[in-house]
mmCIF file of C-alpha atoms in Angstrom:
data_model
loop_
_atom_site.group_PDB
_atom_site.id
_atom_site.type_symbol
_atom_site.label_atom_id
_atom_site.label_comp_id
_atom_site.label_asym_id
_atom_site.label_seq_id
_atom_site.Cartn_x
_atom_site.Cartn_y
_atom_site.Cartn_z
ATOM 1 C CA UNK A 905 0.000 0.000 0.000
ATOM 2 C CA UNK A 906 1.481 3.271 -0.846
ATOM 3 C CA UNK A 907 1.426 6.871 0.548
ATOM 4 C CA UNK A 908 -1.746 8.487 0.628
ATOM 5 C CA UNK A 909 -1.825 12.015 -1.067
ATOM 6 C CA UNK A 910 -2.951 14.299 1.110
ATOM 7 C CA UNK A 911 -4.563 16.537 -2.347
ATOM 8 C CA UNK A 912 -6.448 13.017 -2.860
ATOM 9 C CA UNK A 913 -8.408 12.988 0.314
ATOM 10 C CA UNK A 914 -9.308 16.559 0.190
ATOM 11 C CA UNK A 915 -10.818 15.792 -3.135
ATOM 12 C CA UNK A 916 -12.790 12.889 -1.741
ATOM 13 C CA UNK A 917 -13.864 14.873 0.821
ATOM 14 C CA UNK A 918 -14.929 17.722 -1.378
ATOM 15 C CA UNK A 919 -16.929 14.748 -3.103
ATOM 16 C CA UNK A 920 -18.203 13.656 0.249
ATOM 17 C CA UNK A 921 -19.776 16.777 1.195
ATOM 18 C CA UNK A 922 -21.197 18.044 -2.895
ATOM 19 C CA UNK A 923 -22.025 14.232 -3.710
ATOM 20 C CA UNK A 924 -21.210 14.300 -7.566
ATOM 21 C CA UNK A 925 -17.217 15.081 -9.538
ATOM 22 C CA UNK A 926 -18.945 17.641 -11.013
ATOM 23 C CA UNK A 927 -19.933 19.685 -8.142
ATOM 24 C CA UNK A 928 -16.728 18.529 -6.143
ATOM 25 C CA UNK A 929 -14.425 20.287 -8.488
ATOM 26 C CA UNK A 930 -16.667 23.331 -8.926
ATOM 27 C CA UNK A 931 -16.226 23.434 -5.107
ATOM 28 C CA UNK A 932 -12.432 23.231 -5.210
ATOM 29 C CA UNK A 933 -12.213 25.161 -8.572
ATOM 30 C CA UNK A 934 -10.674 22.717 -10.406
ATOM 31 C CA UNK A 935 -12.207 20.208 -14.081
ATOM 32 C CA UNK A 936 -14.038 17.137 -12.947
ATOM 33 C CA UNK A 937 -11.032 14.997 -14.744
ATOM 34 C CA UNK A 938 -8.969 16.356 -12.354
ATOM 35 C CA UNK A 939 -11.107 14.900 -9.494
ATOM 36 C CA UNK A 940 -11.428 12.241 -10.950
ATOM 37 C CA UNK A 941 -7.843 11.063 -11.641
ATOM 38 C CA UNK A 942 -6.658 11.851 -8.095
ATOM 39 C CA UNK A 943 -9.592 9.321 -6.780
ATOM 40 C CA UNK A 944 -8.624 6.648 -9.122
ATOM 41 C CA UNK A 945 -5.008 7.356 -7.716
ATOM 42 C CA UNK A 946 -6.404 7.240 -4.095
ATOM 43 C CA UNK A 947 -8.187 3.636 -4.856
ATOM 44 C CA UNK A 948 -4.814 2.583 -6.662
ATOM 45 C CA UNK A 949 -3.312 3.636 -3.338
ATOM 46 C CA UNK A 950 -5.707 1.336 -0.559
ATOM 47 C CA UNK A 951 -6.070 -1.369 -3.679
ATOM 48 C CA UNK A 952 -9.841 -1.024 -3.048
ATOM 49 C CA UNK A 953 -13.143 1.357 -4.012
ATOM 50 C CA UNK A 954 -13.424 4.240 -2.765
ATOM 51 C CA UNK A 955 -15.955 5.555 -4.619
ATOM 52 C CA UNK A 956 -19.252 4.018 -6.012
ATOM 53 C CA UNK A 957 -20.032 5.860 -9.031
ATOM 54 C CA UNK A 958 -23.424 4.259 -9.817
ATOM 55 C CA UNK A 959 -24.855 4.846 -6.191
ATOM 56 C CA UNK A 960 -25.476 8.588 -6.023
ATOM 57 C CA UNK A 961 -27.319 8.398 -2.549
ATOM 58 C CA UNK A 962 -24.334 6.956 -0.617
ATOM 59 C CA UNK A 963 -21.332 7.553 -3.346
ATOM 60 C CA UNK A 964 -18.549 6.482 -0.518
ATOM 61 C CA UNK A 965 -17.553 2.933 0.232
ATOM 62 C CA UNK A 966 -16.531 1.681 3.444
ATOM 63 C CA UNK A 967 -13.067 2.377 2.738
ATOM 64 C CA UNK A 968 -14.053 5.407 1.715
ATOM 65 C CA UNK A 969 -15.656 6.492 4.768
ATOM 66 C CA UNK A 970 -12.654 4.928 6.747
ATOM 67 C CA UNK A 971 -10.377 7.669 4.831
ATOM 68 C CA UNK A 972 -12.612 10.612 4.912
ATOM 69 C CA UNK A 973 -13.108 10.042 9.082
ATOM 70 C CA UNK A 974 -8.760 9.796 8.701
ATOM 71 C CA UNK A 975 -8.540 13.259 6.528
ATOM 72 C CA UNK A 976 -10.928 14.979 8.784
ATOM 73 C CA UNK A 977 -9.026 13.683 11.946
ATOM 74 C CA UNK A 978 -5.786 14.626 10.501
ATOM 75 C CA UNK A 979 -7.256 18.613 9.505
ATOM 76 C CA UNK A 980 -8.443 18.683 13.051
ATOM 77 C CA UNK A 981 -5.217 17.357 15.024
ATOM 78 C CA UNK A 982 -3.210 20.006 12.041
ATOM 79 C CA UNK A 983 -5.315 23.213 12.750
ATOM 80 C CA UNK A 984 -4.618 22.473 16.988
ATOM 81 C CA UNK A 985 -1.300 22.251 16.388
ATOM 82 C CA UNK A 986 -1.121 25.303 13.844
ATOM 83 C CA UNK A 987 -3.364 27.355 16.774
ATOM 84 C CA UNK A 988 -0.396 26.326 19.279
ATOM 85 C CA UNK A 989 2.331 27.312 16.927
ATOM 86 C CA UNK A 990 0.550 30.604 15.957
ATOM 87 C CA UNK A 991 1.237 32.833 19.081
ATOM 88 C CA UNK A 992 -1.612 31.520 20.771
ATOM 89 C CA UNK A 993 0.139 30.753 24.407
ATOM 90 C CA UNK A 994 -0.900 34.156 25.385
ATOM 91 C CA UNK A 995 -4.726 33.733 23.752
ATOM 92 C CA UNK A 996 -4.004 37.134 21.687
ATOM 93 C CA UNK A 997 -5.861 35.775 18.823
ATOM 94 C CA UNK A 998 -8.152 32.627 17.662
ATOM 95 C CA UNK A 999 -10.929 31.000 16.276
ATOM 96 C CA UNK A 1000 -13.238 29.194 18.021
ATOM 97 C CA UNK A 1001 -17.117 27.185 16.729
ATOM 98 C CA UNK A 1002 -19.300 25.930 19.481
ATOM 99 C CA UNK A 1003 -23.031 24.586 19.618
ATOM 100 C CA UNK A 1004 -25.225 24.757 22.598
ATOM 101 C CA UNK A 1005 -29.042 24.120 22.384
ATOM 102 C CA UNK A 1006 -31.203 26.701 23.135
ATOM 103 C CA UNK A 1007 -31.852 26.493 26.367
ATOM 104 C CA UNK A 1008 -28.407 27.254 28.008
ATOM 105 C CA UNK A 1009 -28.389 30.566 26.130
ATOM 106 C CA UNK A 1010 -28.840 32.642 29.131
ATOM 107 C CA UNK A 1011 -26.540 30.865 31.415
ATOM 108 C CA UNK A 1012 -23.961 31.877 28.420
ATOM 109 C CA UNK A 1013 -24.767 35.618 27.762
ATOM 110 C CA UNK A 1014 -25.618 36.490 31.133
ATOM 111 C CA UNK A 1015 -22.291 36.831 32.352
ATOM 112 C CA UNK A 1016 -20.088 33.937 31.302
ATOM 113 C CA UNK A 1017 -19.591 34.751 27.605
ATOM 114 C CA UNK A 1018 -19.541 38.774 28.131
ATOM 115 C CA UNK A 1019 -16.173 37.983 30.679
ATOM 116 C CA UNK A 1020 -14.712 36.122 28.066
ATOM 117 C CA UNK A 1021 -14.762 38.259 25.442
ATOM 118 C CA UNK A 1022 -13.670 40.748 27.586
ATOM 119 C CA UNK A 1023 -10.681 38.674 28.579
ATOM 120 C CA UNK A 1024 -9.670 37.291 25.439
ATOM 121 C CA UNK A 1025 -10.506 40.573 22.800
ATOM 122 C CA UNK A 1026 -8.502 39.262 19.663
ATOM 123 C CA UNK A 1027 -10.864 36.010 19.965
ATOM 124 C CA UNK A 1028 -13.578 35.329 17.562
ATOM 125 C CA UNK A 1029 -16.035 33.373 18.419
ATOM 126 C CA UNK A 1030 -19.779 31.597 17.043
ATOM 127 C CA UNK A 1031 -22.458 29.973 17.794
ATOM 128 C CA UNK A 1032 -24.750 27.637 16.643
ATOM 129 C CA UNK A 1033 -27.908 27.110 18.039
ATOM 130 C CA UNK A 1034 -28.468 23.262 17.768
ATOM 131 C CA UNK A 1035 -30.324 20.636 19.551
ATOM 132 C CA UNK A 1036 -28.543 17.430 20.201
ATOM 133 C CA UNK A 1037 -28.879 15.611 17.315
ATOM 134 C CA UNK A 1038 -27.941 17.948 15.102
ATOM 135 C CA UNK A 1039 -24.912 19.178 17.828
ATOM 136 C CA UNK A 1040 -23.668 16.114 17.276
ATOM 137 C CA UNK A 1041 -23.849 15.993 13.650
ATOM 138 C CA UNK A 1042 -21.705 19.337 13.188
ATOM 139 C CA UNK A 1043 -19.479 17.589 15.055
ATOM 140 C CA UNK A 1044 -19.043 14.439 13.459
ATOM 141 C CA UNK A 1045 -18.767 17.074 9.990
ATOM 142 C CA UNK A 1046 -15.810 18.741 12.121
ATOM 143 C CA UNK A 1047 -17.911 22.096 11.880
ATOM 144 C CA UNK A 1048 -17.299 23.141 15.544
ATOM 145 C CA UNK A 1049 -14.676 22.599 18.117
ATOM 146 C CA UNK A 1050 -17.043 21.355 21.232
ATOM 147 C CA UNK A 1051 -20.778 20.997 22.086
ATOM 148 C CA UNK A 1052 -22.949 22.177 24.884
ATOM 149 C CA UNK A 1053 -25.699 19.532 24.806
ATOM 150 C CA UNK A 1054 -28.817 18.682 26.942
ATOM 151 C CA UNK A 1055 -29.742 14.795 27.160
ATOM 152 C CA UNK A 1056 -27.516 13.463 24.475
ATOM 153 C CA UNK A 1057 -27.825 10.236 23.618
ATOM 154 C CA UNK A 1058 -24.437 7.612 24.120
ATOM 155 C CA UNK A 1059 -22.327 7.865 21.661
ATOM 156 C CA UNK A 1060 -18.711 6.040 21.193
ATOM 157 C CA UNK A 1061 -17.442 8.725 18.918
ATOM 158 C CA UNK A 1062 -17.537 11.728 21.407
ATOM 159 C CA UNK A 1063 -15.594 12.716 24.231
ATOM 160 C CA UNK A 1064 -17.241 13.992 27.735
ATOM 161 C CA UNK A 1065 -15.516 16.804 29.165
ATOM 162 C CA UNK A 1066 -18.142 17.702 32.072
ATOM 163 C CA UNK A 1067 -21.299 16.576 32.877
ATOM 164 C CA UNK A 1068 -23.789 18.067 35.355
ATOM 165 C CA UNK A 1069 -27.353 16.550 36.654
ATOM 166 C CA UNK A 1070 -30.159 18.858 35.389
ATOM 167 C CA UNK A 1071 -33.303 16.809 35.581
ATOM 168 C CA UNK A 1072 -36.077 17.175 32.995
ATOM 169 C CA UNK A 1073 -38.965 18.534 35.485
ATOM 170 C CA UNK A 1074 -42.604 19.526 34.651
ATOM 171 C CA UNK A 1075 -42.890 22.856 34.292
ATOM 172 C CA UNK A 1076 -45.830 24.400 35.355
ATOM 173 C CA UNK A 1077 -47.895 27.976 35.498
ATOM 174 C CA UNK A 1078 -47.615 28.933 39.082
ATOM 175 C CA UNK A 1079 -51.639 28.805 40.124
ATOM 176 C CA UNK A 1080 -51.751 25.595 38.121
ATOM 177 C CA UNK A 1081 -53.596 22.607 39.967
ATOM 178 C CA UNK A 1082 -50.091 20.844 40.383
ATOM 179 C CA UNK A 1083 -47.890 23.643 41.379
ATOM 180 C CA UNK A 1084 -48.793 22.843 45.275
ATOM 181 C CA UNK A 1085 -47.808 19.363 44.535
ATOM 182 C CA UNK A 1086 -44.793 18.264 47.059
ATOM 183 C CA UNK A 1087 -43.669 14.880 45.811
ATOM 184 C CA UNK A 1088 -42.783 13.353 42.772
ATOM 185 C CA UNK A 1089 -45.217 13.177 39.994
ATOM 186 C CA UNK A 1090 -45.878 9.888 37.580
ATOM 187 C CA UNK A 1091 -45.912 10.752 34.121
ATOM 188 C CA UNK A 1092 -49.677 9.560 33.482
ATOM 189 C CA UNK A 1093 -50.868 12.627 36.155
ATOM 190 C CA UNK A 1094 -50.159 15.069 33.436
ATOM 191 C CA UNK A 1095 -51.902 13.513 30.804
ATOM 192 C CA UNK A 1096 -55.301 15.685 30.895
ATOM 193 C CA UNK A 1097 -53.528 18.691 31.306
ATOM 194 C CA UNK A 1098 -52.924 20.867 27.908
ATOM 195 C CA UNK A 1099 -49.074 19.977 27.219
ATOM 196 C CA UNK A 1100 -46.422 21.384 25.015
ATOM 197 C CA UNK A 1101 -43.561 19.229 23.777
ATOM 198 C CA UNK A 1102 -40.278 20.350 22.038
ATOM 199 C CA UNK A 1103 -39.211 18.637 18.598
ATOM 200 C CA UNK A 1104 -37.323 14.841 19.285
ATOM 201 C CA UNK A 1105 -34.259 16.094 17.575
ATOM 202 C CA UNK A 1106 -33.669 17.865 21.055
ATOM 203 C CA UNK A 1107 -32.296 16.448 24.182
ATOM 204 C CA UNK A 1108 -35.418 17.592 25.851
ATOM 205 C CA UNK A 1109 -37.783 15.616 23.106
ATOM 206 C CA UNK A 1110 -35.780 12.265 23.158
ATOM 207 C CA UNK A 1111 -36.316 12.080 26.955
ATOM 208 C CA UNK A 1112 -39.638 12.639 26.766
ATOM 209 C CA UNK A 1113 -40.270 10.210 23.683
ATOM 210 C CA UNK A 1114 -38.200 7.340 25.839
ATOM 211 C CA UNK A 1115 -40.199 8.225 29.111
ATOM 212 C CA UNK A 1116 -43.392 7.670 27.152
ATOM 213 C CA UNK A 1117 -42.096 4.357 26.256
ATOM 214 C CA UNK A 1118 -41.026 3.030 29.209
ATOM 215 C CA UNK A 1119 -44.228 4.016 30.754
ATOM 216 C CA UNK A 1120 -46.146 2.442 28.509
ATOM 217 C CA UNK A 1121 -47.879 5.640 27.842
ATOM 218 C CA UNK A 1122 -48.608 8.451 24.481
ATOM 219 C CA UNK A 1123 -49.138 12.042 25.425
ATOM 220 C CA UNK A 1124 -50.915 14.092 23.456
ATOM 221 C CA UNK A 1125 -49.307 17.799 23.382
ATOM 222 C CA UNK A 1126 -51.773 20.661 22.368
ATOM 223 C CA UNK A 1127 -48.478 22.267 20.805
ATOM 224 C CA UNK A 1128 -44.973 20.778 18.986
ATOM 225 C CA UNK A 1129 -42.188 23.391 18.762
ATOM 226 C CA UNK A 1130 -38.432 23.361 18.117
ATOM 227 C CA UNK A 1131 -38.210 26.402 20.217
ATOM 228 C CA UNK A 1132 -37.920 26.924 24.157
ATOM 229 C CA UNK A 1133 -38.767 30.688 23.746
ATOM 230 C CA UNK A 1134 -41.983 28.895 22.857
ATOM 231 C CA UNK A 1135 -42.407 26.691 25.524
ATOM 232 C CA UNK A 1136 -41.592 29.660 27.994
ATOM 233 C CA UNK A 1137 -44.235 31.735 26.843
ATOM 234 C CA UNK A 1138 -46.750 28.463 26.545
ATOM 235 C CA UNK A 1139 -46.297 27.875 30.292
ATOM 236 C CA UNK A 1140 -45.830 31.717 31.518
ATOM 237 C CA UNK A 1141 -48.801 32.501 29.715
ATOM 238 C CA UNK A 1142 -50.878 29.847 31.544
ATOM 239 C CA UNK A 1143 -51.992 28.265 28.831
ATOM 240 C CA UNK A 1144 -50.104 24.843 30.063
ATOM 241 C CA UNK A 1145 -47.377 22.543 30.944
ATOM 242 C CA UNK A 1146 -43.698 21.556 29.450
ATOM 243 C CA UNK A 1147 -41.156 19.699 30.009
ATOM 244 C CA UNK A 1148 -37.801 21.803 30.617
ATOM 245 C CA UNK A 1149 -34.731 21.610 33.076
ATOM 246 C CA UNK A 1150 -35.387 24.337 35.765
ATOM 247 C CA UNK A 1151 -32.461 26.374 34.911
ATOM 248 C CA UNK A 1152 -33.621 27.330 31.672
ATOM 249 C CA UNK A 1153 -36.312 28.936 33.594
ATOM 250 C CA UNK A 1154 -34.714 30.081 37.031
ATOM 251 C CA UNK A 1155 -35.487 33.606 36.298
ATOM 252 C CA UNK A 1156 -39.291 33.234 35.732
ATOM 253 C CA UNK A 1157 -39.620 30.741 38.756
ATOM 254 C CA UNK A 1158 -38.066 33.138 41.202
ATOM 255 C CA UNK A 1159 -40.048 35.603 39.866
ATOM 256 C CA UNK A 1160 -42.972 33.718 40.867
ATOM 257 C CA UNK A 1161 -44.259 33.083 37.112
ATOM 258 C CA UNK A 1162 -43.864 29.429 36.940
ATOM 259 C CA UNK A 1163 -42.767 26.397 39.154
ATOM 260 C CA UNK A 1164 -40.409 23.246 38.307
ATOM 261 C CA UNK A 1165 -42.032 19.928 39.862
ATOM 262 C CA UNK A 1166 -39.838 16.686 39.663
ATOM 263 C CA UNK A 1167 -40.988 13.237 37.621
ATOM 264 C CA UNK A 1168 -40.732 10.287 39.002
ATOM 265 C CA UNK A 1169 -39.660 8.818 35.891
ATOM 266 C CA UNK A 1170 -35.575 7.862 36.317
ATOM 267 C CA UNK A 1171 -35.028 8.709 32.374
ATOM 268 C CA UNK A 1172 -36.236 12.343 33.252
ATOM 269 C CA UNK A 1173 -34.689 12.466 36.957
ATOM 270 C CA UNK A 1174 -31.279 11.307 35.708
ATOM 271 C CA UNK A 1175 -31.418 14.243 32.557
ATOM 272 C CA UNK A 1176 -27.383 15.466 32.124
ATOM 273 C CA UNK A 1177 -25.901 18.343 31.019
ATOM 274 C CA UNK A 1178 -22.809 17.357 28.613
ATOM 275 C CA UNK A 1179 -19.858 19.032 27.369
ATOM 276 C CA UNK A 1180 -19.179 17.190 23.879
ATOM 277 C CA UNK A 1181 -16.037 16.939 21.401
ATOM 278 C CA UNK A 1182 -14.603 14.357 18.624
ATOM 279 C CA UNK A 1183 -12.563 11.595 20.789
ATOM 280 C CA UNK A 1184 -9.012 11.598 20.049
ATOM 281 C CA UNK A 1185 -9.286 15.259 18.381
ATOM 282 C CA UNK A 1186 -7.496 17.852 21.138
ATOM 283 C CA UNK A 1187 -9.288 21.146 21.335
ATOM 284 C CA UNK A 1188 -7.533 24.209 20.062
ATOM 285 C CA UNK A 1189 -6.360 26.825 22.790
ATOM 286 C CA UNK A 1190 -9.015 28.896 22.525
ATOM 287 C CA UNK A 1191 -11.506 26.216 22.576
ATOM 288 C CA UNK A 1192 -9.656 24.707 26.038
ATOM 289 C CA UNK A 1193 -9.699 28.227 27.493
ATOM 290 C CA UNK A 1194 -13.347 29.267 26.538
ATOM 291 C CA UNK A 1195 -14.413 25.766 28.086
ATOM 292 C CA UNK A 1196 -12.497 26.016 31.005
ATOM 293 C CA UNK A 1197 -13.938 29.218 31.585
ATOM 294 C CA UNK A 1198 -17.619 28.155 31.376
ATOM 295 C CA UNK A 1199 -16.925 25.019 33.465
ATOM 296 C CA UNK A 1200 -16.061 27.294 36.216
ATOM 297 C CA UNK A 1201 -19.038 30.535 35.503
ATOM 298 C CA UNK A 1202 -22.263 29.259 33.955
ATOM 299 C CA UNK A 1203 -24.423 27.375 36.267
ATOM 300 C CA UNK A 1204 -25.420 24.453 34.219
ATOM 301 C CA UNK A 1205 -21.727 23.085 33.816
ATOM 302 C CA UNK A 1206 -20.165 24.455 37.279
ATOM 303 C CA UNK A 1207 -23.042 22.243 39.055
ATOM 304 C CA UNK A 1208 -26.125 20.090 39.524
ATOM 305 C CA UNK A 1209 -29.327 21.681 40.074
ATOM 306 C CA UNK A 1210 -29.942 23.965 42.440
ATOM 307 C CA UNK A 1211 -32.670 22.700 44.993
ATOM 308 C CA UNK A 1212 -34.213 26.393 45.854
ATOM 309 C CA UNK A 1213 -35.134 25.867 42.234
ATOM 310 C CA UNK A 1214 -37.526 22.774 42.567
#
C-alpha cells in the first residue's frame, strides 16, 4: 500500500460533502477529470473502491468512509497544532465554533460569555444554536470545536468533558392545579392537562419520547415546537405545561411566574448536562480556554441543580 496524497483525500472529501465530480471540483475550482484522476489514484493507493459511481445516494464505500473520518481527523489534530504554533500561548488571537441548544443561552450571555470576550478581545467566536442531534452531527462534519448539549444520547465517537445533573422537570404555570404538589409526579398525572412538547431532535424531546415508552404511555401535546422561547411563553402565559430543566427557567420561577415539579420517571430524573467533542481530536487553545472558563461561571456546567429551584 502506498502513501496516501494528502490533495487526494481533500478531493474525496470535497466529493463527500457536494455528492457528484462535477460539483466537487466546482467546489475546489478545479475540471471534474482532475477529481477524478486523483480518486482513481487514491483507490490505486488502498487497492480497493473508494468511490461508487453508480450509487449517487451513498457515493462512498466503506473504505471510503474509513479515509474521509482519517482526513478529517488529521485537519483537526493540524489546525490544533497550527493554533499552538501561531502565538496563541498568550490567547491574543483565535478562532473558536461551538453549539449549545437553546436552552443554556442565558446561562452563556448572562455573564459567562460577556467575561470572556472581555478577557480574550482578539478572539472570535460563534455559535450555533443546535439541539442534540444535530450538535452532534456538526461535530461528526468537524464544523465546531465542542458541544454544549442537553440529554444526548451515548455515543462512542464523542468525548465527555463535564457533565452536570439537570433533571427534565414539569414545568408548570404557578396557580396551576399541580404547582402545590410536594412529591414526585408519575408521568400519566399530566396527561389531561394541555401539554407542550419540544421537537425529538432535542435532548429535551428524546427524553420525553423514551419516558413515554417506558411508561407504557402516548401524550398528546396541544403544541410541537423546536423552540424553548416557545415553551416559555406556553407555560408563563398559563396556557399549560412543558417539560424543561429548571435552569432554563430560574429567572421566571423566582419571579414567581412558573414552578419546576420533579418526575418520578428515572429517564427524566437522571437528565445530564454534557460538554461534547470528537474523541481523540485535542481542542484548540481557545476552545480549552473558553471551556475552562464556562466550566467554572455558567451554572449548568459548574453544578447540579440547584434545589431552591424545585
Amino acid at each position: 500500500m502506498r502513501q496516501l496524497n494528502p490533495r487526494a483525500l481533500e478531493y474525496l472529501n470535497a466529493l463527500s460533502r457536494s455528492g457528484s465530480l462535477r460539483k466537487a471540483a466546482a467546489r475546489l475550482g478545479v475540471d471534474p477529470a482532475s477529481v477524478s484522476r486523483l480518486i482513481s489514484q487514491l483507490e490505486q493507493a488502498v487497492e480497493m473502491p473508494v468511490w461508487d459511481r453508480s450509487n449517487s445516494q451513498a457515493p462512498l464505500t466503506e473504505a471510503g468512509n474509513e479515509l474521509l473520518v482519517y482526513y478529517r481527523q488529521m485537519r483537526a489534530n493540524e489546525a490544533a497544532a497550527l493554533s499552538r504554533i501561531h502565538d496563541l500561548k498568550e490567547l491574543q488571537r483565535g478562532q473558536i465554533s461551538i453549539a449549545l441548544g437553546e436552552g443554556f443561552i442565558t446561562d452563556l450571555i448572562s455573564s459567562s460569555l460577556q467575561s470572556f470576550l472581555a478577557a480574550y478581545p482578539g478572539i472570535r467566536l460563534s455559535i450555533q444554536m443546535a439541539g442534540a442531534l444535530n450538535a452532534v452531527q456538526l461535530l461528526e462534519d468537524n464544523q465546531i470545536d465542542f458541544a454544549v448539549t442537553y440529554a444526548s444520547a451515548p455515543n462512542p465517537k464523542l468525548h465527555n468533558h463535564v457533565e452536570t445533573l439537570h433533571p427534565l422537570d414539569l414545568i408548570v404555570p404557578a396557580q396551576h392545579p399541580l404547582s402545590s404538589r410536594d412529591t414526585p409526579l408519575a408521568l400519566n398525572e399530566i396527561a389531561d392537562y394541555p401539554l407542550a412538547l419540544i421537537d425529538s431532535t432535542t435532548g429535551m424531546g428524546r427524553l420525553v419520547n423514551l419516558a413515554q415508552e417506558s411508561n407504557h404511555l402516548r401524550l398528546e401535546p396541544h403544541l410541537k415546537t423546536n423552540s424553548v422561547s416557545v415553551l416559555k411563553s406556553f407555560v408563563s402565559a398559563g396556557i399549560g405545561i412543558t417539560f424543561m430543566p429548571a435552569l432554563t427557567v430560574s429567572s421566571e420561577i423566582e419571579a414567581g411566574i412558573i414552578k419546576a415539579l420533579p418526575m418520578q420517571d428515572g429517564v427524566l430524573a437522571n437528565a445530564r448536562a454534557r460538554v461534547l467533542s470528537i474523541a481523540g481530536r485535542d481542542l484548540t487553545l481557545p476552545a480549552q480556554a473558553l471551556l475552562d472558563h464556562l466550566k467554572r461561571h455558567t451554572q449548568f456546567l459548574n453544578s447540579d441543580v440547584s434545589p431552591h429551584l424545585r
